[in-house]
Coordinates of C-alpha atoms and ligand atoms in Angstrom, one line a residue:
X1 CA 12.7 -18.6 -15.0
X2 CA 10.3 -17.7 -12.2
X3 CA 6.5 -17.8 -13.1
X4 CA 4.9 -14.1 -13.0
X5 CA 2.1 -14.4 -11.1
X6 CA -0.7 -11.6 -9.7
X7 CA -3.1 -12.6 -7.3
X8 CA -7.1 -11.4 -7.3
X9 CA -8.1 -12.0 -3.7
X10 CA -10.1 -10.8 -0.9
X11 CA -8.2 -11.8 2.4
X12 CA -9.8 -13.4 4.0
X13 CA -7.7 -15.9 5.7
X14 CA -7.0 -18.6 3.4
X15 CA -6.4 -15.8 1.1
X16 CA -3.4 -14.6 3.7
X17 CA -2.2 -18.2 3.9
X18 CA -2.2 -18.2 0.4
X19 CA -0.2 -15.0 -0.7
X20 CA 2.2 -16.2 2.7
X21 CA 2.9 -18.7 0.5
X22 CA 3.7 -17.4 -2.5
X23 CA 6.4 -15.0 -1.0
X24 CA 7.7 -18.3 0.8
X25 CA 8.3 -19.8 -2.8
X26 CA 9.5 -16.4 -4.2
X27 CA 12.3 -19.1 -5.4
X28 CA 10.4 -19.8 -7.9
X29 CA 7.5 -17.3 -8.1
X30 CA 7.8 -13.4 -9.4
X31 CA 4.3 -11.7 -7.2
X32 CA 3.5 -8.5 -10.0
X33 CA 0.6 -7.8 -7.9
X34 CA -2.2 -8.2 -5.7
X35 CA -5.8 -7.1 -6.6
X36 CA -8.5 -6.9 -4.4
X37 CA -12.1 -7.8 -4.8
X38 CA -15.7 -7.7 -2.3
X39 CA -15.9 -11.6 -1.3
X40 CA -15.4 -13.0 2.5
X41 CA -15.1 -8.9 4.1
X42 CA -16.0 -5.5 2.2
X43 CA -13.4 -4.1 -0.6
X44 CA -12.4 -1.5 1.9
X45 CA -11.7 -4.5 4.5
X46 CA -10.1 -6.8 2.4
X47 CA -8.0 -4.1 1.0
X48 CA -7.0 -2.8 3.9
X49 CA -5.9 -6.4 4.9
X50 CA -3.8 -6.7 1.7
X51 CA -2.0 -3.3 2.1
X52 CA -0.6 -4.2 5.6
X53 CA -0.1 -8.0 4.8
X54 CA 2.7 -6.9 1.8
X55 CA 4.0 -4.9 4.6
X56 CA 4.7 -7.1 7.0
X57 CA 5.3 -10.0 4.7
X58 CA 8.1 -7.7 3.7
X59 CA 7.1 -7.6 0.1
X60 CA 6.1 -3.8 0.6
X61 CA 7.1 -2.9 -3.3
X62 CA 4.5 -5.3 -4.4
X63 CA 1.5 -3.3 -5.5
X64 CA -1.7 -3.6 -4.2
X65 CA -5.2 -2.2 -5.9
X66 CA -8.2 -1.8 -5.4
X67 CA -10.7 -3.4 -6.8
X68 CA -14.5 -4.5 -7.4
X69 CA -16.5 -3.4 -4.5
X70 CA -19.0 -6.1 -5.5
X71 CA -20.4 -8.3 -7.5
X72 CA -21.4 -8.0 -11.5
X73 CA -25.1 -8.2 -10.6
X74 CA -26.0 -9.9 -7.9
X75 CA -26.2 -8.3 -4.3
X76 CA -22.6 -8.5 -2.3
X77 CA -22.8 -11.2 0.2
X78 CA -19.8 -11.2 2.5
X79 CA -18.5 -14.3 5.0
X80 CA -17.8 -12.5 8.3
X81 CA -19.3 -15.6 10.4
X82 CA -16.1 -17.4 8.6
X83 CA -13.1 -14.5 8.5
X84 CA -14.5 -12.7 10.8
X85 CA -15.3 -8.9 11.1
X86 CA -12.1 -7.3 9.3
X87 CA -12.0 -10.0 7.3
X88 CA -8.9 -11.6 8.8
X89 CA -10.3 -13.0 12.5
X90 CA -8.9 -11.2 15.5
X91 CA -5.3 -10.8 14.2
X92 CA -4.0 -7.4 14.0
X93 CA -1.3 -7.1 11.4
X94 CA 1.0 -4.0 12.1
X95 CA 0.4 -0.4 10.9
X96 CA 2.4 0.0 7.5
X97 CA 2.6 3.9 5.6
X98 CA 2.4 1.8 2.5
X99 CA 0.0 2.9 0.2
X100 CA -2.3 1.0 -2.1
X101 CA -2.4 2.6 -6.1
X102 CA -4.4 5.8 -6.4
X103 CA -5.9 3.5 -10.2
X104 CA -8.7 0.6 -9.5
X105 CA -7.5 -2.9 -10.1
X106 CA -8.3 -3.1 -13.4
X107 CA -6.7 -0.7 -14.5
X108 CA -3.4 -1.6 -12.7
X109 CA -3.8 -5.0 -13.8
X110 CA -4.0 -3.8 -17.7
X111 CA -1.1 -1.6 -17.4
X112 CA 1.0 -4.5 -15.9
X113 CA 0.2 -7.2 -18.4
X114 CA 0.6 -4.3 -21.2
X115 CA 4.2 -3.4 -20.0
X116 CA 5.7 -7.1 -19.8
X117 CA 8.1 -7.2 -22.2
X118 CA 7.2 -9.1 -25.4
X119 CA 6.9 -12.6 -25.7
X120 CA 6.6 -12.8 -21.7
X121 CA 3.1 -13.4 -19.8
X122 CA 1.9 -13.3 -16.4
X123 CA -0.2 -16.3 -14.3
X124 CA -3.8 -14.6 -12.9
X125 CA -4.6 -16.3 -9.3
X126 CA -8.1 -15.4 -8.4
X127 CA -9.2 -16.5 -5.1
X128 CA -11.9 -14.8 -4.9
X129 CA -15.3 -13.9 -6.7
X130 CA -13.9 -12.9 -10.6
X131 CA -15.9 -9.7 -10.6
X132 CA -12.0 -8.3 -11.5
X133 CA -11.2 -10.6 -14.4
X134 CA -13.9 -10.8 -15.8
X135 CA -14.1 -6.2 -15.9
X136 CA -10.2 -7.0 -17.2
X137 CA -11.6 -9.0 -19.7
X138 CA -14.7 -7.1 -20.9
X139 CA -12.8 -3.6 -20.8
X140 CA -9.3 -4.4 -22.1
X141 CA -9.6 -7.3 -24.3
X142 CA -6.0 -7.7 -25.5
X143 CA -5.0 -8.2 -22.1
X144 CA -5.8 -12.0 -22.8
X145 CA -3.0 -12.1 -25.2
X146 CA -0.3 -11.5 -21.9
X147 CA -2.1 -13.9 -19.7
X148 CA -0.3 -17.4 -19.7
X149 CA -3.2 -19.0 -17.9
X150 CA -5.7 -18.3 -14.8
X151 CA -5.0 -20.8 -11.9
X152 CA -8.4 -20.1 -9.9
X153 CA -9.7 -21.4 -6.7
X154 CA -13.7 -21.7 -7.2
X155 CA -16.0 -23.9 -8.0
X156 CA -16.6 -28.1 -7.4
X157 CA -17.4 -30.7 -9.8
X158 CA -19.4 -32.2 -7.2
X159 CA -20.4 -30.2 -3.7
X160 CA -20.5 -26.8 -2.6
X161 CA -20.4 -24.7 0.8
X162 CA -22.6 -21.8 0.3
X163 CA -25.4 -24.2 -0.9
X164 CA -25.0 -27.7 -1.6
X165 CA -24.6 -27.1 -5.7
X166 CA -22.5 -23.3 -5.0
X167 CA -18.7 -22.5 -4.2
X168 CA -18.6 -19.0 -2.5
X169 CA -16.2 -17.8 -4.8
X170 CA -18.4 -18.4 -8.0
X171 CA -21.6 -18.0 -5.9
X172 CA -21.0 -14.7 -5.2
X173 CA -20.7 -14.0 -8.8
X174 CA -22.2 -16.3 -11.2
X175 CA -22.2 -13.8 -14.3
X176 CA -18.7 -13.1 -13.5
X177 CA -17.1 -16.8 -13.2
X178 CA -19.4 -17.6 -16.5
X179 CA -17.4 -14.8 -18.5
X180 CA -14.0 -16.4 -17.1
X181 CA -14.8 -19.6 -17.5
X182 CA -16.0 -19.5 -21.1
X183 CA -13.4 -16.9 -22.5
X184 CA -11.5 -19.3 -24.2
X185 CA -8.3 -18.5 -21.8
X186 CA -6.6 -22.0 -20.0
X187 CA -8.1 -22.2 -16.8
X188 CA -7.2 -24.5 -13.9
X189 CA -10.0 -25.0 -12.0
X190 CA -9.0 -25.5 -8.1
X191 CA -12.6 -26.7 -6.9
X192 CA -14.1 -28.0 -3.4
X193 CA -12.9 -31.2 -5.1
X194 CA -9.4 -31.2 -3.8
X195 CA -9.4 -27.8 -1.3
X196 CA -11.9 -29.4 0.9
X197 CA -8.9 -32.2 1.6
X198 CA -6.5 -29.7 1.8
X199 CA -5.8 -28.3 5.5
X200 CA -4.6 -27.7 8.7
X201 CA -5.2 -29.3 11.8
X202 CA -5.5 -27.9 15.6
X203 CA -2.3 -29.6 15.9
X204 CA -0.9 -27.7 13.2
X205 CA -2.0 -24.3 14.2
X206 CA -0.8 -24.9 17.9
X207 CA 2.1 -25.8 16.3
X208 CA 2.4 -22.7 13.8
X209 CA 2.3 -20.3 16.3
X210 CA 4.4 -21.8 18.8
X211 CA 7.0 -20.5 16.1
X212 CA 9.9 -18.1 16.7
X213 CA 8.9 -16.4 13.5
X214 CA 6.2 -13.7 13.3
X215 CA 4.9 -14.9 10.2
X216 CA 4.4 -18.4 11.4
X217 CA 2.9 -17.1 14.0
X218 CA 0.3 -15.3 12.5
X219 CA -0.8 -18.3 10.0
X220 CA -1.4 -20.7 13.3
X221 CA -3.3 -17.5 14.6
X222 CA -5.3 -17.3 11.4
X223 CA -6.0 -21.0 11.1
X224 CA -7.1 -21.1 14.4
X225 CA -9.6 -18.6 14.4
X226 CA -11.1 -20.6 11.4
X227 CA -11.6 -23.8 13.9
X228 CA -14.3 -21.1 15.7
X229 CA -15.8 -20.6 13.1
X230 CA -19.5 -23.1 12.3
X231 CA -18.0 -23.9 9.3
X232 CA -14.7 -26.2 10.9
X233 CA -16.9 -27.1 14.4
X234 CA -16.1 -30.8 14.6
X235 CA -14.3 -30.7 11.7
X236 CA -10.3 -32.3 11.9
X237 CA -9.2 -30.0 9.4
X238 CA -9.6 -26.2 8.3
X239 CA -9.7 -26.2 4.5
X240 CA -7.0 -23.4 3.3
X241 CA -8.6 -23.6 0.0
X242 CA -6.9 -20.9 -1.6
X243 CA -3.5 -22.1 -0.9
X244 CA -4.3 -25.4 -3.2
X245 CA -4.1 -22.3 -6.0
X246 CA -0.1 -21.7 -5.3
X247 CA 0.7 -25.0 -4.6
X248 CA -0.5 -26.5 -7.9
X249 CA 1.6 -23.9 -10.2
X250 CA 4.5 -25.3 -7.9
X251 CA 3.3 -29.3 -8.1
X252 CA 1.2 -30.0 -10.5
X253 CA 2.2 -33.4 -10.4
X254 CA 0.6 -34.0 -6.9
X255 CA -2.9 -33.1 -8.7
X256 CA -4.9 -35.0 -11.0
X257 CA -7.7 -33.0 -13.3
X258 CA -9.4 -33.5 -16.1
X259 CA -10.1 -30.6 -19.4
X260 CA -13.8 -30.1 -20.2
X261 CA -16.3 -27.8 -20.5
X262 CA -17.5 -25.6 -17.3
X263 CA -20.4 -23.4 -17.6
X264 CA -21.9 -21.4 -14.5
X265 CA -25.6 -21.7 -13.2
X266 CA -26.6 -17.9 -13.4
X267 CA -30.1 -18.5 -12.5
X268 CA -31.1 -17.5 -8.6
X269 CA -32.6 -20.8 -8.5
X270 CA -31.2 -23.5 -5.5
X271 CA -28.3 -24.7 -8.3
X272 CA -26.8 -20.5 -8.3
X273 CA -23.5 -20.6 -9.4
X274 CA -23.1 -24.3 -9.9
X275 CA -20.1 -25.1 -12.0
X276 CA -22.0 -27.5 -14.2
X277 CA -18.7 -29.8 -15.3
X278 CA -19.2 -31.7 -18.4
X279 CA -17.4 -35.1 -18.3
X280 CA -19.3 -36.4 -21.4
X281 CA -16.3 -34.6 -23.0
X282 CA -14.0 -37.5 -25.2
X283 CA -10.7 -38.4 -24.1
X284 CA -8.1 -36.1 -25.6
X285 CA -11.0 -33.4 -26.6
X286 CA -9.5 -29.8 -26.4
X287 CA -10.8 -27.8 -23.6
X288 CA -9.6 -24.7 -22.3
X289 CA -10.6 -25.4 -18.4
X290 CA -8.7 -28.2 -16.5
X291 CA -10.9 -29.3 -13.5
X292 CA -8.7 -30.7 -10.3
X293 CA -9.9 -33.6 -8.8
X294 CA -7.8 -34.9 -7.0
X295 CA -4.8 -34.0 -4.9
X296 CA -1.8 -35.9 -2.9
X297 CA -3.4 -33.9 0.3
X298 CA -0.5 -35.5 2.6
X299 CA 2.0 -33.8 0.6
X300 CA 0.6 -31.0 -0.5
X301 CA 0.1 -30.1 3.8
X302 CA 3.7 -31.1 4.6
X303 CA 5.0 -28.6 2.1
X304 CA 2.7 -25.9 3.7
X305 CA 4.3 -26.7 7.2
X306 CA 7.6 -27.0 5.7
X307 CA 7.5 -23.7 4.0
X308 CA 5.6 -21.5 6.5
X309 CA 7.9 -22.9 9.4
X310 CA 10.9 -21.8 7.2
X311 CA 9.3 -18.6 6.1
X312 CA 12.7 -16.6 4.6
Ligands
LIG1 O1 -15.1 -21.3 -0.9 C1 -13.8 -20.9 -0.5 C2 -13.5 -19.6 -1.0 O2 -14.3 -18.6 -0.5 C3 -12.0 -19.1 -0.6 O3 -11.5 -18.3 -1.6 C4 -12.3 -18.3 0.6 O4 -11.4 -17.3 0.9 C5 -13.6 -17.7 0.3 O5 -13.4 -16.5 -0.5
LIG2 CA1 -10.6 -16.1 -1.0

């Protein structure tokens, strides 16, 4: 059986790596969806990005909708000086007709997860701010009941990039991650802890788009714009954080995590949007949110390689 999945993402170009990736494994992964949220470009950017992506990713039946155009309360705060201006560098994907739903995201999302037949549920794959699931959560309730578990890239137990205590994704939207994280729902945190290991090099992108196929191309394109960015100068590796998401639900074995508590600093002190990780927890305590922290980053970058240069 293929695990249903929707991702919650604002692309962004770890985002594009990581819903590449996805259709690469469509093997063993159903994509229901993509939802969009304000995080590294503007809704309108991001979505854009999104609707031509499916397109030329050939997965143009996949939905794609709208979604938060920012942030529960805090101000939007986009990361243009890392994905650039549209949000995905200086690539240009082609011009698609395909449209994105007329309904917002959350609404889309509802409907899907209330139309799965019974007894089935879906993965959530948020890699961005949660603004989206945490609306999904608050509005339509019973939705939880079709959710298998939320696989989310955020966070660190230790570390941040935004500020040395805050992961952009939660940063951006404290309020939010704290009503995700503390919903009760099985969570798998994919934190700083294991994305910041988890990369391409120069090498790599050089390599990527010296590839016959357009796809591959685009990925080393992508990747390489990240090395202009501040955030990679000097840096041997650009972290592709949000692929780590896609390739856990695929290898969990090449992880090791933890369960305990998470809670989210919601003050607008220098700690915003800390994930404050509790490991006074006892062994074999339940908790609902696995933390990640560490990852077989040697294998977990072949397989990139090896399934972007073999994109179907
Ligand atoms: O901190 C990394 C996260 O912030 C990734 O999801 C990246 O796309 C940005 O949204
Ligand atoms: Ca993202």
């Amino acid at each position: 059986m293929k695990q249903k999945i929707w991702i919650d993402c604002d692309p962004g170009i770890d985002d594009a790596v990581a819903i590449t990736l996805a259709v690469a494994c469509g093997e063993e992964l159903e994509l229901l969806g993509i939802s969009t949220v304000a995080g590294n470009q503007t809704v309108d950017r991001v979505t854009e990005n999104a609707r031509k992506l499916t397109s030329f990713l050939g997965i143009s039946q996949v939905p794609v909708a709208k979604g938060a155009s920012g942030p529960l309360v805090r101000t939007p705060k986009f990361a243009g000086h890392v994905h650039g201006k549209t949000g995905l560098g200086d690539y240009c994907l082609p011009e698609t007709d395909k449209q994105v739903e007329e309904e917002p995201a959350v609404l889309v999302l509802a409907r899907t997860l209330k139309a799965l037949p019974p007894g089935e549920k879906v993965t959530l794959v948020p890699i961005g701010p949660l603004t989206n699931i945490a609306l999904l959560l608050r509005v339509f309730p019973e939705a939880a009941d079709r959710i298998e578990r939320i696989c989310l890239m955020g966070g660190a137990a230790v570390g941040g990039n935004v500020t040395p205590t805050g992961e952009f994704n939660i940063w951006a939207d404290p309020e939010a991650a704290q009503i995700v994280f503390t919903w009760g729902l099985p969570v798998v945190m994919c934190g700083l802890d294991v994305t910041n290991h988890c990369g391409f090099t120069r090498e790599q992108a050089k390599d990527l788009k010296k590839s016959k196929h357009p796809v591959s191309q685009m990925v080393g394109e992508l990747v390489e714009f990240y090395f202009q960015s501040p955030v990679y100068q000097g840096r041997e590796r650009a972290a592709i954080h949000d692929a780590v998401t896609i390739t856990y639900l695929l290898h969990p074995d090449w992880f090791t995590g933890r369960a305990m508590h998470v809670e989210v600093d919601c003050s607008e002190e220098r700690n915003r949007g800390m994930t404050i990780c509790d490991f006074r927890g006892k062994p074999g305590e339940e908790h609902p949110v696995t933390v990640l922290l560490q990852a077989r980053a040697d294998r977990v970058q072949e397989f990139w390689m090896e399934k972007l240069r073999a994109f179907p």
